[in-house]
Every structure is written in structure tokens, then in C-alpha cells.
PDB file of C-alpha atoms in Angstrom:
ATOM      1  CA  MET A   1      50.635 -24.353   8.633  1.00  0.00           C
ATOM      2  CA  PHE A   2      48.128 -21.677   9.742  1.00  0.00           C
ATOM      3  CA  ALA A   3      47.715 -18.632   7.503  1.00  0.00           C
ATOM      4  CA  VAL A   4      45.185 -15.829   7.608  1.00  0.00           C
ATOM      5  CA  GLU A   5      43.962 -12.901   5.569  1.00  0.00           C
ATOM      6  CA  LEU A   6      43.845 -10.127   8.147  1.00  0.00           C
ATOM      7  CA  ILE A   7      42.775  -6.513   7.763  1.00  0.00           C
ATOM      8  CA  PHE A   8      42.973  -3.689  10.280  1.00  0.00           C
ATOM      9  CA  LEU A   9      40.507  -0.797   9.994  1.00  0.00           C
ATOM     10  CA  GLN A  10      42.655   2.229  10.711  1.00  0.00           C
ATOM     11  CA  VAL A  11      45.697   1.451  12.737  1.00  0.00           C
ATOM     12  CA  CYS A  12      46.328   2.976  16.137  1.00  0.00           C
ATOM     13  CA  SER A  13      49.851   3.185  17.532  1.00  0.00           C
ATOM     14  CA  SER A  14      49.342   0.394  20.085  1.00  0.00           C
ATOM     15  CA  VAL A  15      48.840  -2.106  17.258  1.00  0.00           C
ATOM     16  CA  PHE A  16      52.396  -1.699  15.967  1.00  0.00           C
ATOM     17  CA  SER A  17      54.038  -3.050  19.100  1.00  0.00           C
ATOM     18  CA  ARG A  18      51.921  -6.218  18.772  1.00  0.00           C
ATOM     19  CA  LEU A  19      52.067  -6.551  14.984  1.00  0.00           C
ATOM     20  CA  ARG A  20      54.455  -9.515  15.140  1.00  0.00           C
ATOM     21  CA  TYR A  21      51.717 -11.604  16.829  1.00  0.00           C
ATOM     22  CA  PHE A  22      49.544 -11.291  13.752  1.00  0.00           C
ATOM     23  CA  CYS A  23      52.340 -12.182  11.332  1.00  0.00           C
ATOM     24  CA  LEU A  24      52.032 -15.951  11.313  1.00  0.00           C
ATOM     25  CA  PRO A  25      53.604 -17.934   8.468  1.00  0.00           C
ATOM     26  CA  GLY A  26      51.778 -17.355   5.205  1.00  0.00           C
ATOM     27  CA  SER A  27      49.539 -14.642   6.627  1.00  0.00           C
ATOM     28  CA  ARG A  28      48.687 -11.506   4.752  1.00  0.00           C
ATOM     29  CA  VAL A  29      48.212  -8.476   6.987  1.00  0.00           C
ATOM     30  CA  THR A  30      46.620  -5.373   5.473  1.00  0.00           C
ATOM     31  CA  LEU A  31      46.699  -2.159   7.469  1.00  0.00           C
ATOM     32  CA  THR A  32      44.263   0.549   6.413  1.00  0.00           C
ATOM     33  CA  ASP A  33      43.771   4.240   7.012  1.00  0.00           C
ATOM     34  CA  ARG A  34      42.262   7.313   5.438  1.00  0.00           C
ATOM     35  CA  PRO A  35      43.864   8.682   2.243  1.00  0.00           C
ATOM     36  CA  ASP A  36      45.405  11.655   4.049  1.00  0.00           C
ATOM     37  CA  SER A  37      47.004   9.353   6.654  1.00  0.00           C
ATOM     38  CA  LEU A  38      48.464   6.632   4.422  1.00  0.00           C
ATOM     39  CA  ASP A  39      51.991   8.087   4.271  1.00  0.00           C
ATOM     40  CA  VAL A  40      52.125   8.292   8.066  1.00  0.00           C
ATOM     41  CA  LEU A  41      50.866   4.719   8.309  1.00  0.00           C
ATOM     42  CA  LYS A  42      53.596   3.488   5.944  1.00  0.00           C
ATOM     43  CA  GLU A  43      56.239   5.376   7.900  1.00  0.00           C
ATOM     44  CA  ASN A  44      54.979   3.870  11.163  1.00  0.00           C
ATOM     45  CA  VAL A  45      55.146   0.377   9.668  1.00  0.00           C
ATOM     46  CA  GLU A  46      58.741   0.972   8.633  1.00  0.00           C
ATOM     47  CA  LEU A  47      59.703   2.382  12.041  1.00  0.00           C
ATOM     48  CA  ASN A  48      57.916  -0.272  14.079  1.00  0.00           C
ATOM     49  CA  THR A  49      58.738  -3.425  12.170  1.00  0.00           C
ATOM     50  CA  LYS A  50      62.516  -3.376  12.199  1.00  0.00           C
ATOM     51  CA  GLN A  51      62.507  -7.141  11.811  1.00  0.00           C
ATOM     52  CA  CYS A  52      60.951  -6.643   8.383  1.00  0.00           C
ATOM     53  CA  SER A  53      62.856  -6.996   5.157  1.00  0.00           C
ATOM     54  CA  ASN A  54      61.079  -6.117   1.924  1.00  0.00           C
ATOM     55  CA  LYS A  55      57.797  -6.110   3.868  1.00  0.00           C
ATOM     56  CA  HIS A  56      58.326  -9.766   4.818  1.00  0.00           C
ATOM     57  CA  ILE A  57      58.914 -10.785   8.408  1.00  0.00           C
ATOM     58  CA  GLU A  58      62.375 -12.343   8.761  1.00  0.00           C
ATOM     59  CA  LYS A  59      62.492 -16.021   9.586  1.00  0.00           C
ATOM     60  CA  ASP A  60      64.014 -15.677  13.084  1.00  0.00           C
ATOM     61  CA  ALA A  61      61.217 -13.412  14.286  1.00  0.00           C
ATOM     62  CA  LEU A  62      58.681 -15.606  12.534  1.00  0.00           C
ATOM     63  CA  TYR A  63      60.022 -18.789  14.139  1.00  0.00           C
ATOM     64  CA  LYS A  64      59.520 -17.253  17.598  1.00  0.00           C
ATOM     65  CA  VAL A  65      55.928 -16.347  16.807  1.00  0.00           C
ATOM     66  CA  ALA A  66      55.203 -19.625  15.055  1.00  0.00           C
ATOM     67  CA  SER A  67      56.685 -21.755  17.797  1.00  0.00           C
ATOM     68  CA  THR A  68      54.619 -20.084  20.504  1.00  0.00           C
ATOM     69  CA  ASN A  69      51.357 -19.541  18.628  1.00  0.00           C
ATOM     70  CA  VAL A  70      50.932 -22.354  16.129  1.00  0.00           C
ATOM     71  CA  PRO A  71      50.582 -25.933  17.417  1.00  0.00           C
ATOM     72  CA  GLY A  72      53.147 -28.217  15.780  1.00  0.00           C
ATOM     73  CA  CYS A  73      55.214 -25.405  14.341  1.00  0.00           C
ATOM     74  CA  THR A  74      58.646 -25.224  15.909  1.00  0.00           C
ATOM     75  CA  PRO A  75      61.757 -23.225  15.081  1.00  0.00           C
ATOM     76  CA  SER A  76      63.149 -26.313  13.362  1.00  0.00           C
ATOM     77  CA  ASN A  77      60.418 -26.146  10.715  1.00  0.00           C
ATOM     78  CA  LYS A  78      61.766 -24.823   7.430  1.00  0.00           C
ATOM     79  CA  LEU A  79      59.938 -21.783   6.068  1.00  0.00           C
ATOM     80  CA  SER A  80      60.257 -20.852   2.443  1.00  0.00           C
ATOM     81  CA  SER A  81      60.304 -17.184   1.514  1.00  0.00           C
ATOM     82  CA  ASP A  82      56.806 -17.449   0.045  1.00  0.00           C
ATOM     83  CA  SER A  83      55.423 -18.800   3.335  1.00  0.00           C
ATOM     84  CA  LEU A  84      56.383 -15.646   5.218  1.00  0.00           C
ATOM     85  CA  SER A  85      53.847 -13.048   6.330  1.00  0.00           C
ATOM     86  CA  TYR A  86      53.231 -10.038   4.165  1.00  0.00           C
ATOM     87  CA  ILE A  87      52.309  -6.594   5.462  1.00  0.00           C
ATOM     88  CA  ASP A  88      50.612  -4.094   3.184  1.00  0.00           C
ATOM     89  CA  CYS A  89      49.199  -0.589   3.700  1.00  0.00           C
ATOM     90  CA  LYS A  90      46.057   0.427   1.828  1.00  0.00           C
ATOM     91  CA  VAL A  91      43.588   3.278   1.736  1.00  0.00           C
ATOM     92  CA  LEU A  92      40.144   2.465   3.088  1.00  0.00           C
ATOM     93  CA  ASP A  93      37.920   5.513   3.033  1.00  0.00           C
ATOM     94  CA  TRP A  94      34.785   4.573   4.947  1.00  0.00           C
ATOM     95  CA  ALA A  95      32.677   6.913   2.823  1.00  0.00           C
ATOM     96  CA  GLN A  96      33.633   5.160  -0.447  1.00  0.00           C
ATOM     97  CA  ARG A  97      32.062   1.878  -1.591  1.00  0.00           C
ATOM     98  CA  ASP A  98      34.266   1.213  -4.642  1.00  0.00           C
ATOM     99  CA  ASN A  99      37.363  -0.155  -2.927  1.00  0.00           C
ATOM    100  CA  PRO A 100      38.858  -3.525  -4.023  1.00  0.00           C
ATOM    101  CA  LEU A 101      39.284  -4.418  -0.328  1.00  0.00           C
ATOM    102  CA  PHE A 102      35.518  -5.054  -0.263  1.00  0.00           C
ATOM    103  CA  ASP A 103      35.993  -7.875  -2.796  1.00  0.00           C
ATOM    104  CA  ILE A 104      38.294  -9.906  -0.526  1.00  0.00           C
ATOM    105  CA  THR A 105      36.952 -12.359   2.027  1.00  0.00           C
ATOM    106  CA  TRP A 106      39.003 -11.699   5.148  1.00  0.00           C
ATOM    107  CA  ASP A 107      39.577 -14.284   7.844  1.00  0.00           C
ATOM    108  CA  VAL A 108      39.780 -11.613  10.510  1.00  0.00           C
ATOM    109  CA  VAL A 109      38.962  -7.907  10.625  1.00  0.00           C
ATOM    110  CA  ILE A 110      40.387  -5.960  13.548  1.00  0.00           C
ATOM    111  CA  ALA A 111      39.045  -2.513  14.368  1.00  0.00           C
ATOM    112  CA  ALA A 112      40.982  -0.872  17.201  1.00  0.00           C
ATOM    113  CA  ASP A 113      40.073   2.527  18.621  1.00  0.00           C
ATOM    114  CA  VAL A 114      38.081   3.650  15.571  1.00  0.00           C
ATOM    115  CA  ILE A 115      35.072   5.368  17.224  1.00  0.00           C
ATOM    116  CA  TYR A 116      36.363   8.873  17.745  1.00  0.00           C
ATOM    117  CA  ILE A 117      34.597  11.032  15.130  1.00  0.00           C
ATOM    118  CA  GLU A 118      30.822  10.833  15.571  1.00  0.00           C
ATOM    119  CA  SER A 119      30.121  12.124  12.065  1.00  0.00           C
ATOM    120  CA  SER A 120      31.921   9.047  10.653  1.00  0.00           C
ATOM    121  CA  PHE A 121      29.874   6.457  12.581  1.00  0.00           C
ATOM    122  CA  GLU A 122      27.402   5.719   9.756  1.00  0.00           C
ATOM    123  CA  HIS A 123      30.235   5.290   7.254  1.00  0.00           C
ATOM    124  CA  LEU A 124      32.139   3.036   9.663  1.00  0.00           C
ATOM    125  CA  LEU A 125      29.063   0.854  10.225  1.00  0.00           C
ATOM    126  CA  GLN A 126      28.465   0.654   6.475  1.00  0.00           C
ATOM    127  CA  THR A 127      32.113  -0.370   5.957  1.00  0.00           C
ATOM    128  CA  MET A 128      31.805  -3.027   8.641  1.00  0.00           C
ATOM    129  CA  ARG A 129      28.624  -4.363   6.984  1.00  0.00           C
ATOM    130  CA  THR A 130      30.172  -4.313   3.487  1.00  0.00           C
ATOM    131  CA  LEU A 131      33.456  -6.073   4.293  1.00  0.00           C
ATOM    132  CA  LYS A 132      33.389  -9.855   3.862  1.00  0.00           C
ATOM    133  CA  TYR A 133      34.926 -11.676   6.815  1.00  0.00           C
ATOM    134  CA  SER A 134      34.791 -14.713   9.048  1.00  0.00           C
ATOM    135  CA  LYS A 135      35.483 -12.870  12.304  1.00  0.00           C
ATOM    136  CA  MET A 136      35.604  -9.252  13.433  1.00  0.00           C
ATOM    137  CA  LEU A 137      37.304  -8.109  16.603  1.00  0.00           C
ATOM    138  CA  PHE A 138      36.516  -4.621  17.831  1.00  0.00           C
ATOM    139  CA  SER A 139      38.552  -2.913  20.533  1.00  0.00           C
ATOM    140  CA  CYS A 140      37.679   0.397  22.150  1.00  0.00           C
ATOM    141  CA  ARG A 141      37.451   2.510  25.244  1.00  0.00           C
ATOM    142  CA  LEU A 142      33.961   3.720  26.047  1.00  0.00           C
ATOM    143  CA  ARG A 143      34.933   7.177  27.261  1.00  0.00           C
ATOM    144  CA  TYR A 144      32.099   9.366  26.066  1.00  0.00           C
ATOM    145  CA  ALA A 145      28.352   9.170  25.462  1.00  0.00           C
ATOM    146  CA  LYS A 146      29.017   9.071  21.712  1.00  0.00           C
ATOM    147  CA  ASP A 147      31.059   5.862  22.158  1.00  0.00           C
ATOM    148  CA  HIS A 148      28.131   4.142  23.903  1.00  0.00           C
ATOM    149  CA  LYS A 149      25.844   5.502  21.172  1.00  0.00           C
ATOM    150  CA  PHE A 150      28.005   3.812  18.524  1.00  0.00           C
ATOM    151  CA  ILE A 151      27.843   0.429  20.310  1.00  0.00           C
ATOM    152  CA  ARG A 152      24.038   0.738  20.643  1.00  0.00           C
ATOM    153  CA  LYS A 153      23.773   1.551  16.932  1.00  0.00           C
ATOM    154  CA  ALA A 154      26.110  -1.332  16.024  1.00  0.00           C
ATOM    155  CA  ARG A 155      23.886  -3.745  17.997  1.00  0.00           C
ATOM    156  CA  GLU A 156      21.119  -2.979  15.469  1.00  0.00           C
ATOM    157  CA  CYS A 157      23.289  -4.489  12.671  1.00  0.00           C
ATOM    158  CA  PHE A 158      25.516  -7.021  14.419  1.00  0.00           C
ATOM    159  CA  THR A 159      25.528  -9.627  17.125  1.00  0.00           C
ATOM    160  CA  ILE A 160      28.053  -8.253  19.590  1.00  0.00           C
ATOM    161  CA  ASN A 161      29.719 -10.216  22.378  1.00  0.00           C
ATOM    162  CA  LEU A 162      32.131  -8.847  24.936  1.00  0.00           C
ATOM    163  CA  ILE A 163      35.223 -11.058  24.805  1.00  0.00           C
ATOM    164  CA  LEU A 164      37.400  -9.191  27.273  1.00  0.00           C
ATOM    165  CA  TYR A 165      37.272  -6.146  29.485  1.00  0.00           C
ATOM    166  CA  ASP A 166      40.637  -4.919  30.734  1.00  0.00           C
ATOM    167  CA  LYS A 167      39.654  -2.864  33.768  1.00  0.00           C
ATOM    168  CA  SER A 168      43.181  -1.542  34.371  1.00  0.00           C
ATOM    169  CA  ARG A 169      43.218   0.098  30.907  1.00  0.00           C
ATOM    170  CA  ASP A 170      39.451   0.435  30.461  1.00  0.00           C
ATOM    171  CA  ILE A 171      39.559  -1.405  27.130  1.00  0.00           C
ATOM    172  CA  HIS A 172      36.665  -3.466  25.761  1.00  0.00           C
ATOM    173  CA  ILE A 173      37.243  -6.164  23.138  1.00  0.00           C
ATOM    174  CA  TYR A 174      34.148  -7.383  21.320  1.00  0.00           C
ATOM    175  CA  SER A 175      33.434  -9.899  18.616  1.00  0.00           C
ATOM    176  CA  PHE A 176      31.044  -8.648  15.939  1.00  0.00           C
ATOM    177  CA  SER A 177      29.140 -11.011  13.667  1.00  0.00           C
ATOM    178  CA  LYS A 178      26.598 -10.276  10.960  1.00  0.00           C
TER     179      LYS A 178
END
């Protein structure tokens, strides 16, 4: 069975409607935000994951995801309670380097719509460099000059490839690698 360690750098509202797609059997999903936004994040998780019970995705919802996204995994497969996905909410202050989240090697890091405060760009880049991961996906709209400036600056530290451009929504999805 496929399982991942997945972390989101600050969670935008559009992620919640698609959260079930990241909750594959055995996966651990960690959602992060600033200290002053953690309570709102937790509330949003509760409101937007009605199929959750004790932070675990219920088997029926999980079977649907597993059967469509994991080769060889069908609804007839038996899932034990410890094979279910786990969702957690944690503080990740980009300006702080002493967070235990930096000690984990993540399979996937997803950063969605995180380039909105120009004064935080250096801290965000440092966080992205410090996190240990196999793959980083970065989603954004390039609306302003500062957004393009961030991507240029990120190219100095990362190899960046455009994976998808959704013209109808003006959304860019990149892969970042160190």
C-alpha cells in the first residue's frame, strides 16, 4: 500500500476541498500555518473534513480515494485503523529555525499560494531550503511584480520546472528541487 509523509506550508482554503485526495491509506498529512492562524486552521480542518473521525479518514471515504488513486487497491481491500491517513495541524513560523518539523524527511511538500507578503520571502525561501523532502510542489498565481521577483529569487536556490499552467484560473504549478 502507498503511504506518504506530506506537509503543506500554510494552507489556503482551496486545499480543503481537495484534502481527501492526499489522504491515501497510511499517509500522514501535516498542515501548517503561522502561530496566530493555527486555531483558524484547526477549525477549517474540522469544518471541511466531515468524513473525519478522530482526525482519521473514515474507511468508506478512504476506499473511494484508494480505489481510484492507488493501483491494486480496491474497496474490497481491508484497511486496519492504523493504516488510515492522519491529519495534523502544526505551527511553522518561517522566521524560526528550531521547529521539529525540520527534523522530518517529508515525501512531499506542498506550498500553495504562499507568496503574498514580500517581507516574508527570505524566510519562506530559508524554510524551503531547510525542510528535508523528496519532492516539493509549489502552486501560485503570478499577479504582481513581487510574485515574479520571488520566482526569480527561488531560481537562485532551486531547480524549478513548470508542471502545469491552468490558463482559465491563471495558476502555475511548479516542482522545486534542491
